[in-house]
PDB file of C-alpha atoms in Angstrom:
ATOM      1  CA  THR A   3      -5.392   1.699  14.761  1.00 52.00           C
ATOM      2  CA  GLN A   4      -2.492   4.106  14.614  1.00 58.00           C
ATOM      3  CA  LEU A   5      -2.797   7.046  12.248  1.00 74.00           C
ATOM      4  CA  LEU A   6       0.154   7.918  10.041  1.00 89.00           C
ATOM      5  CA  GLU A   7       0.151  11.485   8.791  1.00 93.00           C
ATOM      6  CA  GLN A   8       2.422  12.429   5.937  1.00 95.00           C
ATOM      7  CA  SER A   9       3.429  15.943   4.993  1.00 95.00           C
ATOM      8  CA  PRO A  10       3.303  17.594   2.651  1.00 96.00           C
ATOM      9  CA  GLN A  11       0.403  15.975   0.811  1.00 94.00           C
ATOM     10  CA  PHE A  12       1.567  17.411  -2.534  1.00 96.00           C
ATOM     11  CA  LEU A  13       4.938  18.652  -3.679  1.00 96.00           C
ATOM     12  CA  SER A  14       5.884  20.059  -7.061  1.00 97.00           C
ATOM     13  CA  ILE A  15       9.552  20.973  -7.520  1.00 96.00           C
ATOM     14  CA  GLN A  16      12.090  21.655 -10.246  1.00 97.00           C
ATOM     15  CA  GLU A  17      14.671  19.082 -11.241  1.00 97.00           C
ATOM     16  CA  GLY A  18      17.788  19.415  -9.104  1.00 97.00           C
ATOM     17  CA  GLU A  19      16.048  20.673  -5.959  1.00 97.00           C
ATOM     18  CA  ASN A  20      16.158  18.909  -2.604  1.00 97.00           C
ATOM     19  CA  LEU A  21      13.079  17.877  -0.629  1.00 97.00           C
ATOM     20  CA  THR A  22      12.017  16.181   2.583  1.00 98.00           C
ATOM     21  CA  VAL A  23       8.856  14.200   3.245  1.00 98.00           C
ATOM     22  CA  TYR A  24       7.680  13.484   6.776  1.00 97.00           C
ATOM     23  CA  CYS A  25       5.712  10.626   8.319  1.00 96.00           C
ATOM     24  CA  ASN A  26       4.392  11.156  11.842  1.00 95.00           C
ATOM     25  CA  SER A  27       2.395   9.231  14.405  1.00 92.00           C
ATOM     26  CA  SER A  28       1.654   9.357  18.113  1.00 89.00           C
ATOM     27  CA  SER A  29       2.269   5.610  18.322  1.00 88.00           C
ATOM     28  CA  VAL A  30       5.518   3.678  18.462  1.00 90.00           C
ATOM     29  CA  PHE A  31       6.366   1.483  15.469  1.00 90.00           C
ATOM     30  CA  SER A  32       8.261  -1.789  15.579  1.00 89.00           C
ATOM     31  CA  SER A  33       9.477  -0.999  12.054  1.00 90.00           C
ATOM     32  CA  LEU A  34       8.713   1.443   9.291  1.00 93.00           C
ATOM     33  CA  GLN A  35       8.756   1.085   5.533  1.00 94.00           C
ATOM     34  CA  TRP A  36       8.750   3.513   2.633  1.00 97.00           C
ATOM     35  CA  TYR A  37       7.093   2.605  -0.663  1.00 97.00           C
ATOM     36  CA  ARG A  38       6.953   4.478  -3.972  1.00 97.00           C
ATOM     37  CA  GLN A  39       4.033   4.143  -6.336  1.00 96.00           C
ATOM     38  CA  GLU A  40       4.326   5.261  -9.945  1.00 94.00           C
ATOM     39  CA  PRO A  41       1.227   6.129 -11.985  1.00 89.00           C
ATOM     40  CA  GLY A  42      -0.678   3.020 -13.062  1.00 88.00           C
ATOM     41  CA  GLU A  43       1.370   0.694 -10.860  1.00 93.00           C
ATOM     42  CA  GLY A  44       1.231  -0.727  -7.367  1.00 95.00           C
ATOM     43  CA  PRO A  45       3.557   0.490  -4.589  1.00 96.00           C
ATOM     44  CA  VAL A  46       7.116  -0.853  -4.543  1.00 96.00           C
ATOM     45  CA  LEU A  47       9.150  -1.149  -1.364  1.00 95.00           C
ATOM     46  CA  LEU A  48      12.122   1.230  -1.105  1.00 96.00           C
ATOM     47  CA  VAL A  49      13.421   0.578   2.404  1.00 95.00           C
ATOM     48  CA  THR A  50      12.638  -0.815   5.856  1.00 93.00           C
ATOM     49  CA  VAL A  51      14.026   0.776   9.036  1.00 93.00           C
ATOM     50  CA  VAL A  52      13.802  -0.999  12.366  1.00 91.00           C
ATOM     51  CA  THR A  53      16.055   0.760  14.896  1.00 92.00           C
ATOM     52  CA  GLY A  54      15.388   4.153  16.478  1.00 92.00           C
ATOM     53  CA  GLY A  55      17.737   6.734  14.958  1.00 94.00           C
ATOM     54  CA  GLU A  56      18.580   4.484  12.014  1.00 95.00           C
ATOM     55  CA  VAL A  57      19.608   6.154   8.754  1.00 97.00           C
ATOM     56  CA  LYS A  58      19.571   4.321   5.426  1.00 96.00           C
ATOM     57  CA  LYS A  59      20.670   5.627   2.050  1.00 96.00           C
ATOM     58  CA  LEU A  60      19.495   4.499  -1.343  1.00 95.00           C
ATOM     59  CA  LYS A  61      21.440   6.494  -3.940  1.00 95.00           C
ATOM     60  CA  ARG A  62      20.022  10.046  -3.638  1.00 97.00           C
ATOM     61  CA  LEU A  63      17.360   9.022  -1.093  1.00 97.00           C
ATOM     62  CA  THR A  64      18.055   9.174   2.649  1.00 98.00           C
ATOM     63  CA  PHE A  65      15.647   7.606   5.111  1.00 97.00           C
ATOM     64  CA  GLN A  66      15.694   8.296   8.831  1.00 97.00           C
ATOM     65  CA  PHE A  67      13.780   6.636  11.640  1.00 96.00           C
ATOM     66  CA  GLY A  68      13.091   8.860  14.651  1.00 95.00           C
ATOM     67  CA  ASP A  69      14.838   8.086  17.932  1.00 94.00           C
ATOM     68  CA  ALA A  70      11.520   7.307  19.604  1.00 94.00           C
ATOM     69  CA  ARG A  71      10.345   5.253  16.584  1.00 92.00           C
ATOM     70  CA  LYS A  72       7.236   7.434  16.172  1.00 93.00           C
ATOM     71  CA  ASP A  73       8.262   9.259  13.021  1.00 94.00           C
ATOM     72  CA  SER A  74      10.359   9.033   9.901  1.00 96.00           C
ATOM     73  CA  SER A  75      11.621  11.235   7.104  1.00 97.00           C
ATOM     74  CA  LEU A  76      12.633  10.757   3.501  1.00 98.00           C
ATOM     75  CA  HIS A  77      15.083  13.231   1.995  1.00 98.00           C
ATOM     76  CA  ILE A  78      15.775  13.353  -1.739  1.00 97.00           C
ATOM     77  CA  THR A  79      18.863  15.165  -2.983  1.00 97.00           C
ATOM     78  CA  ALA A  80      18.905  16.674  -6.469  1.00 97.00           C
ATOM     79  CA  ALA A  81      15.495  15.353  -7.459  1.00 97.00           C
ATOM     80  CA  GLN A  82      15.051  13.950 -10.943  1.00 97.00           C
ATOM     81  CA  PRO A  83      11.888  13.437 -13.041  1.00 96.00           C
ATOM     82  CA  GLY A  84      12.208   9.700 -12.395  1.00 95.00           C
ATOM     83  CA  ASP A  85      11.526  10.388  -8.703  1.00 96.00           C
ATOM     84  CA  THR A  86       7.974  11.462  -9.561  1.00 96.00           C
ATOM     85  CA  GLY A  87       5.379   9.344  -7.809  1.00 96.00           C
ATOM     86  CA  LEU A  88       3.393   8.778  -4.651  1.00 96.00           C
ATOM     87  CA  TYR A  89       5.500   8.101  -1.550  1.00 97.00           C
ATOM     88  CA  LEU A  90       3.894   6.064   1.196  1.00 96.00           C
ATOM     89  CA  CYS A  91       5.191   5.274   4.642  1.00 96.00           C
ATOM     90  CA  ALA A  92       3.921   2.170   6.424  1.00 94.00           C
ATOM     91  CA  GLY A  93       4.293   1.478  10.129  1.00 92.00           C
ATOM     92  CA  ALA A  94       4.190  -1.968  11.657  1.00 88.00           C
ATOM     93  CA  GLU A  95       2.446  -2.726  14.932  1.00 78.00           C
ATOM     94  CA  GLY A  96       4.363  -5.723  16.209  1.00 70.00           C
ATOM     95  CA  TYR A  97       3.871  -8.677  13.873  1.00 64.00           C
ATOM     96  CA  GLN A  98       0.176  -8.227  13.308  1.00 66.00           C
ATOM     97  CA  LYS A  99      -0.382  -5.568  10.693  1.00 75.00           C
ATOM     98  CA  VAL A 100       0.982  -2.643   8.800  1.00 85.00           C
ATOM     99  CA  THR A 101      -0.763   0.722   8.578  1.00 89.00           C
ATOM    100  CA  PHE A 102      -0.064   2.928   5.593  1.00 92.00           C
ATOM    101  CA  GLY A 103       0.349   6.683   5.724  1.00 93.00           C
ATOM    102  CA  THR A 104      -1.766   9.250   3.906  1.00 92.00           C
ATOM    103  CA  GLY A 105       0.772   9.620   1.079  1.00 94.00           C
ATOM    104  CA  THR A 106       2.868  12.395  -0.487  1.00 95.00           C
ATOM    105  CA  LYS A 107       2.473  13.014  -4.196  1.00 95.00           C
ATOM    106  CA  LEU A 108       5.732  14.287  -5.696  1.00 97.00           C
ATOM    107  CA  GLN A 109       6.089  15.860  -9.115  1.00 97.00           C
ATOM    108  CA  VAL A 110       9.569  16.719 -10.382  1.00 97.00           C
ATOM    109  CA  ILE A 111       9.480  19.092 -13.314  1.00 97.00           C
ATOM    110  CA  PRO A 112      12.314  18.829 -15.875  1.00 95.00           C
TER     111      PRO A 112
ATOM    112  CA  ASP B   2      10.520 -11.804  -9.825  1.00 69.00           C
ATOM    113  CA  VAL B   3       7.330 -11.870  -7.821  1.00 66.00           C
ATOM    114  CA  LYS B   4       4.296 -11.203  -9.906  1.00 91.00           C
ATOM    115  CA  VAL B   5       0.904 -10.211  -8.588  1.00 96.00           C
ATOM    116  CA  THR B   6      -1.809  -9.890 -11.189  1.00 96.00           C
ATOM    117  CA  GLN B   7      -5.292  -8.475 -10.885  1.00 96.00           C
ATOM    118  CA  SER B   8      -8.098  -9.511 -13.185  1.00 90.00           C
ATOM    119  CA  SER B   9      -9.053  -6.054 -14.433  1.00 92.00           C
ATOM    120  CA  ARG B  10      -7.351  -2.671 -14.614  1.00 94.00           C
ATOM    121  CA  TYR B  11     -10.653  -0.818 -14.984  1.00 96.00           C
ATOM    122  CA  LEU B  12     -14.175  -1.879 -14.049  1.00 97.00           C
ATOM    123  CA  VAL B  13     -17.502  -0.054 -14.225  1.00 97.00           C
ATOM    124  CA  LYS B  14     -20.484  -1.474 -12.359  1.00 97.00           C
ATOM    125  CA  ARG B  15     -23.951  -0.317 -11.357  1.00 97.00           C
ATOM    126  CA  THR B  16     -25.248   0.168  -7.833  1.00 97.00           C
ATOM    127  CA  GLY B  17     -26.487  -3.113  -6.375  1.00 97.00           C
ATOM    128  CA  GLU B  18     -24.422  -5.375  -8.619  1.00 97.00           C
ATOM    129  CA  LYS B  19     -22.256  -8.135  -7.178  1.00 97.00           C
ATOM    130  CA  VAL B  20     -18.619  -7.486  -8.035  1.00 97.00           C
ATOM    131  CA  PHE B  21     -15.692  -9.912  -8.017  1.00 97.00           C
ATOM    132  CA  LEU B  22     -12.091  -8.704  -8.004  1.00 97.00           C
ATOM    133  CA  GLU B  23      -9.535 -11.438  -8.550  1.00 97.00           C
ATOM    134  CA  CYS B  24      -5.880 -11.489  -7.515  1.00 97.00           C
ATOM    135  CA  VAL B  25      -3.264 -14.122  -8.317  1.00 97.00           C
ATOM    136  CA  GLN B  26       0.345 -14.351  -7.093  1.00 96.00           C
ATOM    137  CA  ASP B  27       2.982 -16.678  -8.481  1.00 94.00           C
ATOM    138  CA  MET B  28       5.511 -16.870  -5.629  1.00 90.00           C
ATOM    139  CA  ASP B  29       3.812 -19.314  -3.260  1.00 92.00           C
ATOM    140  CA  HIS B  30       3.315 -16.579  -0.665  1.00 92.00           C
ATOM    141  CA  GLU B  31       1.368 -17.435   2.459  1.00 91.00           C
ATOM    142  CA  ASN B  32      -0.090 -13.978   3.016  1.00 92.00           C
ATOM    143  CA  MET B  33      -2.373 -11.967   0.775  1.00 94.00           C
ATOM    144  CA  PHE B  34      -4.025  -8.596   1.308  1.00 94.00           C
ATOM    145  CA  TRP B  35      -6.731  -6.389  -0.175  1.00 97.00           C
ATOM    146  CA  TYR B  36      -6.476  -2.606   0.175  1.00 96.00           C
ATOM    147  CA  ARG B  37      -8.438   0.307  -1.161  1.00 96.00           C
ATOM    148  CA  GLN B  38      -6.653   3.510  -2.062  1.00 95.00           C
ATOM    149  CA  ASP B  39      -8.310   6.921  -1.948  1.00 93.00           C
ATOM    150  CA  PRO B  40      -6.606  10.324  -2.344  1.00 87.00           C
ATOM    151  CA  GLY B  41      -5.418  11.730   0.964  1.00 85.00           C
ATOM    152  CA  LEU B  42      -6.228   8.514   2.821  1.00 88.00           C
ATOM    153  CA  GLY B  43      -3.353   6.315   1.684  1.00 89.00           C
ATOM    154  CA  LEU B  44      -3.985   2.573   1.614  1.00 93.00           C
ATOM    155  CA  ARG B  45      -6.580   1.100   3.941  1.00 93.00           C
ATOM    156  CA  LEU B  46      -6.669  -2.618   4.656  1.00 93.00           C
ATOM    157  CA  ILE B  47      -9.957  -4.339   3.840  1.00 96.00           C
ATOM    158  CA  TYR B  48      -9.161  -8.023   4.477  1.00 95.00           C
ATOM    159  CA  PHE B  49      -6.133 -10.241   4.681  1.00 92.00           C
ATOM    160  CA  SER B  50      -5.435 -13.959   4.629  1.00 93.00           C
ATOM    161  CA  TYR B  51      -2.595 -15.938   6.198  1.00 90.00           C
ATOM    162  CA  ASP B  52      -3.540 -19.279   4.718  1.00 89.00           C
ATOM    163  CA  VAL B  53      -5.958 -21.023   2.423  1.00 90.00           C
ATOM    164  CA  LYS B  54      -9.560 -20.679   3.599  1.00 85.00           C
ATOM    165  CA  MET B  55      -8.409 -18.347   6.354  1.00 88.00           C
ATOM    166  CA  LYS B  56      -9.369 -14.657   6.452  1.00 92.00           C
ATOM    167  CA  GLU B  57      -9.236 -11.796   8.873  1.00 91.00           C
ATOM    168  CA  LYS B  58     -10.901  -8.401   8.805  1.00 93.00           C
ATOM    169  CA  GLY B  59      -8.803  -5.342   8.275  1.00 91.00           C
ATOM    170  CA  ASP B  60      -9.712  -1.761   9.106  1.00 90.00           C
ATOM    171  CA  ILE B  61     -12.640  -1.302   6.689  1.00 94.00           C
ATOM    172  CA  PRO B  62     -14.316  -4.675   6.006  1.00 96.00           C
ATOM    173  CA  GLU B  63     -17.908  -3.415   5.885  1.00 96.00           C
ATOM    174  CA  GLY B  64     -19.558  -4.109   2.548  1.00 96.00           C
ATOM    175  CA  TYR B  65     -16.842  -6.541   1.466  1.00 97.00           C
ATOM    176  CA  SER B  66     -16.128 -10.254   1.742  1.00 97.00           C
ATOM    177  CA  VAL B  67     -13.210 -12.388   0.538  1.00 97.00           C
ATOM    178  CA  SER B  68     -12.476 -15.891  -0.604  1.00 96.00           C
ATOM    179  CA  ARG B  69      -9.244 -17.855  -0.646  1.00 96.00           C
ATOM    180  CA  GLU B  70      -9.841 -21.348  -1.983  1.00 93.00           C
ATOM    181  CA  LYS B  71      -6.321 -21.774  -3.372  1.00 94.00           C
ATOM    182  CA  LYS B  72      -3.036 -20.446  -2.037  1.00 94.00           C
ATOM    183  CA  GLU B  73      -2.281 -18.357  -5.094  1.00 96.00           C
ATOM    184  CA  ARG B  74      -5.693 -16.722  -5.468  1.00 96.00           C
ATOM    185  CA  PHE B  75      -7.444 -14.183  -3.242  1.00 97.00           C
ATOM    186  CA  SER B  76     -10.782 -12.737  -4.305  1.00 97.00           C
ATOM    187  CA  LEU B  77     -12.527  -9.608  -3.059  1.00 98.00           C
ATOM    188  CA  ILE B  78     -16.317  -9.578  -3.310  1.00 98.00           C
ATOM    189  CA  LEU B  79     -18.636  -6.618  -3.142  1.00 97.00           C
ATOM    190  CA  GLU B  80     -21.990  -8.228  -2.390  1.00 94.00           C
ATOM    191  CA  SER B  81     -24.021  -5.176  -3.429  1.00 97.00           C
ATOM    192  CA  ALA B  82     -21.890  -2.419  -4.878  1.00 97.00           C
ATOM    193  CA  SER B  83     -22.511   1.141  -3.753  1.00 97.00           C
ATOM    194  CA  THR B  84     -21.212   4.446  -5.080  1.00 97.00           C
ATOM    195  CA  ASN B  85     -19.022   4.958  -2.008  1.00 96.00           C
ATOM    196  CA  GLN B  86     -17.077   1.861  -3.025  1.00 98.00           C
ATOM    197  CA  THR B  87     -15.772   3.657  -6.101  1.00 98.00           C
ATOM    198  CA  SER B  88     -12.023   3.479  -5.553  1.00 97.00           C
ATOM    199  CA  MET B  89      -8.688   1.952  -6.546  1.00 97.00           C
ATOM    200  CA  TYR B  90      -8.329  -1.588  -5.195  1.00 98.00           C
ATOM    201  CA  LEU B  91      -4.863  -3.030  -4.640  1.00 98.00           C
ATOM    202  CA  CYS B  92      -3.955  -6.619  -3.921  1.00 97.00           C
ATOM    203  CA  ALA B  93      -0.652  -7.583  -2.288  1.00 95.00           C
ATOM    204  CA  SER B  94       1.171 -10.691  -1.143  1.00 94.00           C
ATOM    205  CA  SER B  95       4.074 -11.390   1.205  1.00 91.00           C
ATOM    206  CA  SER B  96       6.029 -14.455   2.294  1.00 88.00           C
ATOM    207  CA  GLY B  97       6.161 -13.437   5.933  1.00 79.00           C
ATOM    208  CA  PRO B  98       4.445 -11.098   8.382  1.00 76.00           C
ATOM    209  CA  PRO B  99       2.929  -7.858   7.038  1.00 70.00           C
ATOM    210  CA  GLN B 100       6.089  -5.883   7.841  1.00 75.00           C
ATOM    211  CA  ASP B 101       8.003  -8.000   5.367  1.00 83.00           C
ATOM    212  CA  THR B 102       8.049  -6.785   1.801  1.00 88.00           C
ATOM    213  CA  GLN B 103       4.574  -6.658   0.319  1.00 92.00           C
ATOM    214  CA  TYR B 104       4.376  -7.122  -3.444  1.00 94.00           C
ATOM    215  CA  PHE B 105       1.501  -5.277  -5.043  1.00 96.00           C
ATOM    216  CA  GLY B 106      -0.532  -5.793  -8.155  1.00 96.00           C
ATOM    217  CA  PRO B 107      -1.171  -2.881 -10.551  1.00 96.00           C
ATOM    218  CA  GLY B 108      -4.598  -2.164  -9.074  1.00 96.00           C
ATOM    219  CA  THR B 109      -8.190  -2.200 -10.285  1.00 97.00           C
ATOM    220  CA  ARG B 110      -9.939   1.138 -10.729  1.00 97.00           C
ATOM    221  CA  LEU B 111     -13.585   0.406  -9.863  1.00 97.00           C
ATOM    222  CA  THR B 112     -16.325   2.894 -10.655  1.00 97.00           C
ATOM    223  CA  VAL B 113     -19.813   2.251  -9.292  1.00 97.00           C
ATOM    224  CA  LEU B 114     -22.528   4.263 -11.027  1.00 96.00           C
TER     225      LEU B 114
END
């Protein structure tokens, strides 16, 4: 089972700041997803990336898949309190299963 | 919209009790999953099911069993609850393989005393 390490584990920033969250593994993924989980709710899919080097943007969120498909990053520009939550990456091993990362808990202070 | 519901948001049980966690999805999805979520460990897959009466072990199946008698319902069973099974339990469903969008329920916070 591949291990997905996310960093940092916790992040507390002021509204308007930028931040980057990382998801790393020694294994190659066939695809990678990012989910956000708000308090008291289940995770909700934000994006799926499938091609090495791929960049996807979702408003102020930018997702990048590493060239070797072993890592990914999530960059948030001008963070807002509504971005607060737990961010989870999830890597797919072929078509069999998805392994979730360790999670990054983000708090954006107004 | 896809809706995944879980029978309880909070549950408190005693060591040795048999515990049932129920999950229902309303989108006719083939695939259903049970995860447990612990701080710093992310989500870990307990069991999953690709069809009625079909189940496969995930990464941490020990101490758990599952049942899928109907397509829309997937149950997680703790045969004899232990304190180390205190956790958040999340159910999910998807229409395709696991790397397709998984739709999650709100979770059940289980405390075993």
